[in-house]
Coordinates of C-alpha atoms in Angstrom, one line a residue:
X1 CA 27.5 -64.2 30.6
X2 CA 25.4 -61.4 29.2
X3 CA 21.7 -61.9 28.6
X4 CA 19.5 -60.0 26.3
X5 CA 16.8 -59.8 23.6
X6 CA 16.7 -59.1 19.9
X7 CA 13.5 -57.1 19.4
X8 CA 12.0 -57.3 15.9
X9 CA 8.7 -56.8 14.3
X10 CA 6.9 -54.9 11.5
X11 CA 6.9 -51.1 11.4
X12 CA 4.5 -49.7 14.0
X13 CA 4.4 -52.8 16.1
X14 CA 5.8 -51.0 19.1
X15 CA 9.4 -52.0 19.3
X16 CA 10.9 -48.7 20.5
X17 CA 8.0 -48.2 22.9
X18 CA 8.6 -51.7 24.3
X19 CA 12.3 -51.0 24.7
X20 CA 11.5 -47.8 26.5
X21 CA 9.0 -49.5 28.8
X22 CA 11.5 -52.3 29.6
X23 CA 14.1 -49.7 30.5
X24 CA 11.7 -48.0 32.9
X25 CA 10.7 -51.4 34.4
X26 CA 14.2 -52.6 34.9
X27 CA 15.3 -49.2 36.3
X28 CA 12.5 -49.4 38.9
X29 CA 13.6 -53.0 39.8
X30 CA 17.3 -51.9 40.1
X31 CA 18.1 -54.3 37.3
X32 CA 20.9 -52.9 35.0
X33 CA 19.9 -52.6 31.4
X34 CA 21.4 -51.1 28.2
X35 CA 19.7 -50.6 24.8
X36 CA 21.4 -50.9 21.4
X37 CA 19.6 -49.1 18.6
X38 CA 20.3 -50.9 15.3
X39 CA 17.9 -48.8 13.3
X40 CA 19.9 -46.0 11.6
X41 CA 16.7 -44.3 10.5
X42 CA 15.3 -44.0 14.0
X43 CA 15.8 -40.3 14.7
X44 CA 13.3 -40.0 17.6
X45 CA 14.6 -42.6 20.1
X46 CA 12.4 -42.5 23.3
X47 CA 14.8 -44.5 25.5
X48 CA 18.4 -43.8 26.7
X49 CA 20.5 -45.3 24.0
X50 CA 23.8 -46.9 25.0
X51 CA 24.9 -47.7 21.4
X52 CA 23.5 -46.1 18.3
X53 CA 24.2 -47.5 14.8
X54 CA 23.7 -44.0 13.4
X55 CA 27.1 -43.1 14.8
X56 CA 28.6 -45.6 12.4
X57 CA 26.4 -45.3 9.4
X58 CA 23.3 -43.2 8.5
X59 CA 20.5 -44.3 6.2
X60 CA 20.2 -40.9 4.6
X61 CA 23.9 -40.9 3.6
X62 CA 23.6 -44.4 2.1
X63 CA 20.6 -43.4 0.1
X64 CA 22.2 -40.3 -1.3
X65 CA 25.5 -41.9 -2.1
X66 CA 24.2 -45.1 -3.8
X67 CA 20.9 -43.9 -5.1
X68 CA 19.0 -46.5 -3.0
X69 CA 15.5 -46.4 -1.6
X70 CA 14.7 -46.8 2.1
X71 CA 14.5 -50.6 2.0
X72 CA 17.6 -51.1 -0.1
X73 CA 19.5 -48.5 2.0
X74 CA 18.5 -50.3 5.2
X75 CA 19.8 -53.7 3.9
X76 CA 23.1 -52.0 3.0
X77 CA 23.4 -50.6 6.5
X78 CA 22.9 -54.1 8.0
X79 CA 25.5 -55.5 5.6
X80 CA 27.8 -52.7 6.5
X81 CA 27.4 -53.5 10.2
X82 CA 28.1 -57.1 9.6
X83 CA 31.3 -56.2 7.7
X84 CA 32.3 -53.9 10.6
X85 CA 31.2 -56.1 13.5
X86 CA 34.3 -55.2 15.4
X87 CA 32.8 -51.7 15.9
X88 CA 29.8 -53.2 17.7
X89 CA 31.8 -55.7 19.6
X90 CA 34.2 -53.0 21.0
X91 CA 31.2 -50.9 22.2
X92 CA 29.5 -53.8 23.8
X93 CA 32.7 -54.5 25.8
X94 CA 32.5 -51.0 27.2
X95 CA 29.1 -51.7 28.8
X96 CA 28.8 -53.0 32.3
X97 CA 29.1 -56.8 32.4
X98 CA 25.9 -57.0 34.6
X99 CA 23.8 -55.2 32.0
X100 CA 20.9 -56.8 30.3
X101 CA 21.1 -55.9 26.6
X102 CA 18.2 -55.0 24.2
X103 CA 18.9 -54.9 20.5
X104 CA 16.3 -52.8 18.8
X105 CA 16.1 -53.9 15.1
X106 CA 14.6 -51.9 12.2
X107 CA 11.1 -52.6 11.0
X108 CA 12.0 -54.2 7.7
X109 CA 10.6 -57.7 8.1
X110 CA 13.1 -59.2 5.5
X111 CA 15.9 -58.6 8.0
X112 CA 14.4 -61.2 10.4
X113 CA 12.9 -63.5 7.8
X114 CA 15.3 -64.0 4.9
X115 CA 18.2 -61.5 4.7
X116 CA 21.4 -63.0 6.2
X117 CA 23.1 -60.0 7.8
X118 CA 21.1 -59.9 11.0
X119 CA 21.3 -63.6 11.4
X120 CA 25.1 -63.6 11.0
X121 CA 25.4 -60.8 13.5
X122 CA 23.4 -62.7 16.0
X123 CA 25.6 -65.8 15.4
X124 CA 28.7 -63.7 16.2
X125 CA 27.0 -62.4 19.4
X126 CA 26.1 -65.9 20.6
X127 CA 29.6 -67.1 19.9
X128 CA 31.0 -64.3 22.0
X129 CA 28.9 -65.5 25.0
X130 CA 25.6 -63.7 24.7
X131 CA 22.4 -65.6 25.7
X132 CA 19.8 -64.1 23.5
X133 CA 16.1 -64.6 22.8
X134 CA 14.1 -63.1 19.9
X135 CA 11.1 -61.0 20.9
X136 CA 8.9 -60.7 17.8
X137 CA 6.2 -58.0 18.2
X138 CA 3.0 -58.2 16.2
X139 CA 0.2 -55.7 16.5
X140 CA -2.7 -57.3 18.3
X141 CA -5.3 -55.7 16.1
X142 CA -4.4 -58.2 13.3
X143 CA -6.3 -60.9 15.2
X144 CA -9.6 -59.1 14.5
X145 CA -9.2 -60.1 10.8
X146 CA -8.8 -63.7 9.9
X147 CA -6.7 -63.1 6.8
X148 CA -4.3 -60.7 8.5
X149 CA -4.0 -63.2 11.4
X150 CA -2.9 -65.9 9.0
X151 CA -0.3 -63.6 7.5
X152 CA 1.0 -62.8 11.0
X153 CA 1.3 -66.6 11.8
X154 CA 3.4 -67.1 8.6
X155 CA 5.6 -64.2 9.3
X156 CA 6.2 -65.3 12.9
X157 CA 7.0 -68.9 11.8
X158 CA 9.5 -67.6 9.1
X159 CA 11.3 -65.4 11.7
X160 CA 11.5 -68.3 14.1
X161 CA 13.1 -70.6 11.5
X162 CA 15.4 -67.9 10.1
X163 CA 16.9 -66.4 13.3
X164 CA 17.3 -69.8 15.1
X165 CA 17.1 -68.3 18.6
X166 CA 14.7 -69.0 21.6
X167 CA 11.7 -67.1 20.3
X168 CA 8.9 -65.3 22.0
X169 CA 6.0 -64.0 19.8
X170 CA 4.1 -61.2 21.3
X171 CA 0.7 -59.6 20.5
X172 CA 1.5 -56.0 21.4
X173 CA -1.0 -53.2 22.1
X174 CA -3.5 -55.7 23.4
X175 CA -5.0 -52.9 25.5
X176 CA -6.2 -51.2 22.2
X177 CA -7.6 -54.3 20.6
X178 CA -11.3 -53.4 21.2
X179 CA -10.9 -50.3 19.0
X180 CA -10.6 -52.5 15.9
X181 CA -13.7 -54.6 16.4
X182 CA -14.9 -57.8 18.1
X183 CA -13.0 -61.0 18.2
X184 CA -14.5 -64.0 16.4
X185 CA -13.1 -66.3 19.1
X186 CA -11.7 -65.9 22.6
X187 CA -8.2 -64.5 22.9
X188 CA -6.7 -67.9 23.9
X189 CA -7.6 -69.3 20.4
X190 CA -5.3 -66.7 18.9
X191 CA -2.5 -67.0 21.4
X192 CA -2.3 -70.8 21.6
X193 CA -2.7 -71.5 17.8
X194 CA -4.0 -75.0 18.2
X195 CA -7.0 -75.7 15.8
X196 CA -6.8 -73.2 12.9
X197 CA -9.5 -75.1 10.9
X198 CA -12.1 -72.9 12.7
X199 CA -10.8 -70.0 10.6
X200 CA -11.9 -71.7 7.3
X201 CA -15.4 -70.3 7.2
X202 CA -14.2 -66.8 8.0
X203 CA -11.5 -67.0 5.3
X204 CA -14.2 -68.1 2.8
X205 CA -16.3 -65.1 3.7
X206 CA -13.6 -62.5 3.7
X207 CA -11.4 -63.5 0.7
X208 CA -12.9 -66.5 -1.1
X209 CA -10.4 -66.1 -3.9
X210 CA -7.4 -66.9 -1.6
X211 CA -9.3 -69.1 0.9
X212 CA -7.7 -72.4 -0.3
X213 CA -4.2 -70.8 0.0
X214 CA -4.9 -69.5 3.5
X215 CA -6.1 -72.9 4.6
X216 CA -2.9 -74.5 3.3
X217 CA -0.8 -71.9 5.2
X218 CA -2.8 -72.7 8.4
X219 CA -2.0 -76.4 7.9
X220 CA 1.7 -75.6 7.4
X221 CA 1.8 -73.6 10.6
X222 CA 0.1 -76.3 12.5
X223 CA 2.4 -79.0 11.1
X224 CA 5.4 -77.1 12.5
X225 CA 3.7 -76.6 15.9
X226 CA 6.0 -73.8 16.9
X227 CA 4.0 -70.6 16.8
X228 CA 2.3 -69.3 20.0
X229 CA 1.8 -65.8 21.4
X230 CA 2.2 -63.9 24.6
X231 CA 0.3 -60.6 25.1
X232 CA 1.6 -57.2 26.0
X233 CA 0.1 -53.9 27.2
X234 CA 3.3 -51.9 27.6
X235 CA 1.9 -49.4 30.1
X236 CA 0.6 -52.2 32.4
X237 CA 3.1 -53.3 35.0
X238 CA 1.7 -56.8 35.4
X239 CA 1.8 -57.4 31.7
X240 CA 5.4 -56.3 31.4
X241 CA 6.4 -58.4 34.4
X242 CA 4.7 -61.5 33.0
X243 CA 6.4 -61.1 29.6
X244 CA 9.8 -60.5 31.3
X245 CA 9.3 -63.9 33.2
X246 CA 8.5 -65.6 29.9
X247 CA 11.6 -64.2 28.2
X248 CA 13.9 -65.0 31.2
X249 CA 12.6 -68.6 31.0
X250 CA 13.5 -68.7 27.3
X251 CA 17.1 -67.5 28.0
X252 CA 17.6 -69.2 31.3
X253 CA 18.3 -65.9 33.1
X254 CA 18.1 -65.6 36.8
X255 CA 18.9 -62.1 37.9
X256 CA 21.0 -61.6 41.0
X257 CA 21.4 -57.9 41.9
X258 CA 24.9 -56.4 42.1
X259 CA 26.5 -55.9 45.6
X260 CA 25.8 -52.2 45.5
X261 CA 22.1 -52.7 45.3
X262 CA 20.2 -52.2 48.5
X263 CA 18.7 -55.4 49.7
X264 CA 15.1 -55.7 50.9
X265 CA 14.5 -55.5 54.6
X266 CA 15.0 -58.5 56.9
X267 CA 17.4 -60.3 54.4
X268 CA 20.9 -61.5 55.1
X269 CA 23.7 -59.2 53.9
X270 CA 25.9 -61.2 51.5
X271 CA 27.1 -58.3 49.4
X272 CA 30.8 -59.3 49.9
X273 CA 30.3 -62.6 48.2
X274 CA 30.8 -63.1 44.4
X275 CA 27.7 -63.1 42.2
X276 CA 27.7 -66.9 41.9
X277 CA 27.5 -67.3 45.6
X278 CA 25.1 -64.5 46.6
X279 CA 21.5 -65.6 47.3
X280 CA 18.9 -63.9 45.2
X281 CA 17.1 -61.7 47.7
X282 CA 14.9 -60.3 44.9
X283 CA 13.0 -63.5 44.3
X284 CA 10.6 -61.6 42.0
X285 CA 13.1 -61.8 39.2
X286 CA 14.1 -65.4 39.7
X287 CA 11.9 -66.1 36.7
X288 CA 13.9 -68.9 35.0
X289 CA 12.7 -71.3 37.6
X290 CA 9.3 -72.0 39.2
X291 CA 5.8 -71.6 38.0
X292 CA 4.4 -68.6 36.1
X293 CA 2.3 -66.5 38.5
X294 CA 0.7 -63.2 38.4
X295 CA -2.6 -61.5 37.3
X296 CA -1.5 -61.5 33.6
X297 CA 0.0 -65.0 33.4
X298 CA -3.3 -66.5 32.2
X299 CA -4.6 -65.3 28.9
X300 CA -8.2 -65.5 30.2
X301 CA -7.3 -62.8 32.8
X302 CA -5.9 -60.7 29.9
X303 CA -9.1 -61.1 28.0
X304 CA -11.2 -60.1 31.0
X305 CA -8.9 -57.0 31.7
X306 CA -8.7 -55.6 28.2
X307 CA -11.7 -57.0 26.3
X308 CA -14.6 -58.3 28.4
X309 CA -14.5 -55.8 31.2
X310 CA -12.1 -53.1 30.1
X311 CA -14.2 -50.1 31.2
X312 CA -14.8 -51.5 34.7
X313 CA -11.1 -52.3 35.1
X314 CA -10.1 -48.8 33.9
X315 CA -12.4 -47.2 36.6
X316 CA -11.0 -49.5 39.3
X317 CA -7.4 -48.9 38.2
X318 CA -7.8 -45.1 38.3
X319 CA -9.2 -45.4 41.8
X320 CA -6.2 -47.5 42.9
X321 CA -3.8 -44.9 41.4
X322 CA -5.6 -42.2 43.5
X323 CA -5.2 -44.3 46.6
X324 CA -1.5 -44.8 45.9
X325 CA -1.0 -41.1 45.3
X326 CA -2.6 -40.3 48.6
X327 CA -0.4 -42.8 50.4
X328 CA 2.7 -41.2 48.9
X329 CA 1.5 -37.8 50.0
X330 CA 0.9 -39.1 53.5
X331 CA 4.3 -40.7 53.7
X332 CA 5.9 -37.5 52.6
X333 CA 4.0 -35.6 55.3
X334 CA 5.2 -38.1 57.9
X335 CA 8.8 -37.7 56.8
X336 CA 8.5 -33.9 57.1
X337 CA 7.0 -34.2 60.6
X338 CA 9.9 -36.5 61.7
X339 CA 12.5 -34.0 60.5
X340 CA 10.8 -31.2 62.4
X341 CA 10.6 -33.3 65.6
X342 CA 14.3 -34.1 65.4
X343 CA 15.4 -30.4 64.8
X344 CA 12.8 -27.9 65.6
X345 CA 12.7 -25.1 63.1
X346 CA 14.6 -27.1 60.5
X347 CA 13.4 -27.1 56.9
X348 CA 13.1 -30.0 54.5
X349 CA 15.3 -29.9 51.3
X350 CA 12.1 -29.1 49.3
X351 CA 11.3 -26.2 51.6
X352 CA 14.9 -24.9 51.4
X353 CA 14.6 -24.7 47.6
X354 CA 11.5 -22.5 48.0

């Protein structure tokens, strides 16, 4: 049963960057992953693309042929993909059955809030056996403005109701949030979305003309009680691992490495057993069960890292990187010394190239 994510969000929210970071993380963890680019206008794809919608239809060709603008052309491309779903299905079957699949959607928000094509494609994927979760990225700097934060809440709620998947809302680029001003409340107020009545005074100050409407939207969001946010700093390993655990809980995914993957030391070799019977030697990725643990699993730790004491943590982190680099150099020197001891006068592969 293939697991995966539908990655959506407004333009500039960091969807492609997130997919690239997830590919790097999973590659380092020996966890197979493939990425499907469903944005026919994305010409600068930063990640290795397993399936690219542009090989089926291109946005520029649609705009030229039908005289459509970028938004109308993108909607046509999604409708075309829905009508030719067999093309996508055949290419998904060519991927490894163990692969975790990321579907990178275009940035047009109407695709995930009201247009039916993406919703219908997702239904066909789930019927074919995919276990998917929606990962909705929202730029974290919106929380520094009360009116923009209310709009993000409404957008997130609409996407949740429309796509009808296990849903994870994410405040992306949280490491850059201090560049846009101070927060009026602690970060957990914005991630937990519990008592939005505290925003009323701020809304009256910022946009008194629409304050009553904003308050009613806040009440609507609270009545549904569905919206909450995780945080993401894509270059931070702990942040990526914490979000991966949250998503795996949403889909029910417990990763068991394939038999060809080297096991950690001091573990029982069960590579000959089928996947359903092999023990999960990599307990780090058994994230569908157990408590959430880690330095970024608590939003208060996230606030301390990226808001309250960002400069101090940056200095400490750079020092840790230097120590790690020295350890790598020392380990490489020890390996060279061992090779010379075994065969005096022999050269390492790097020395042979020189």
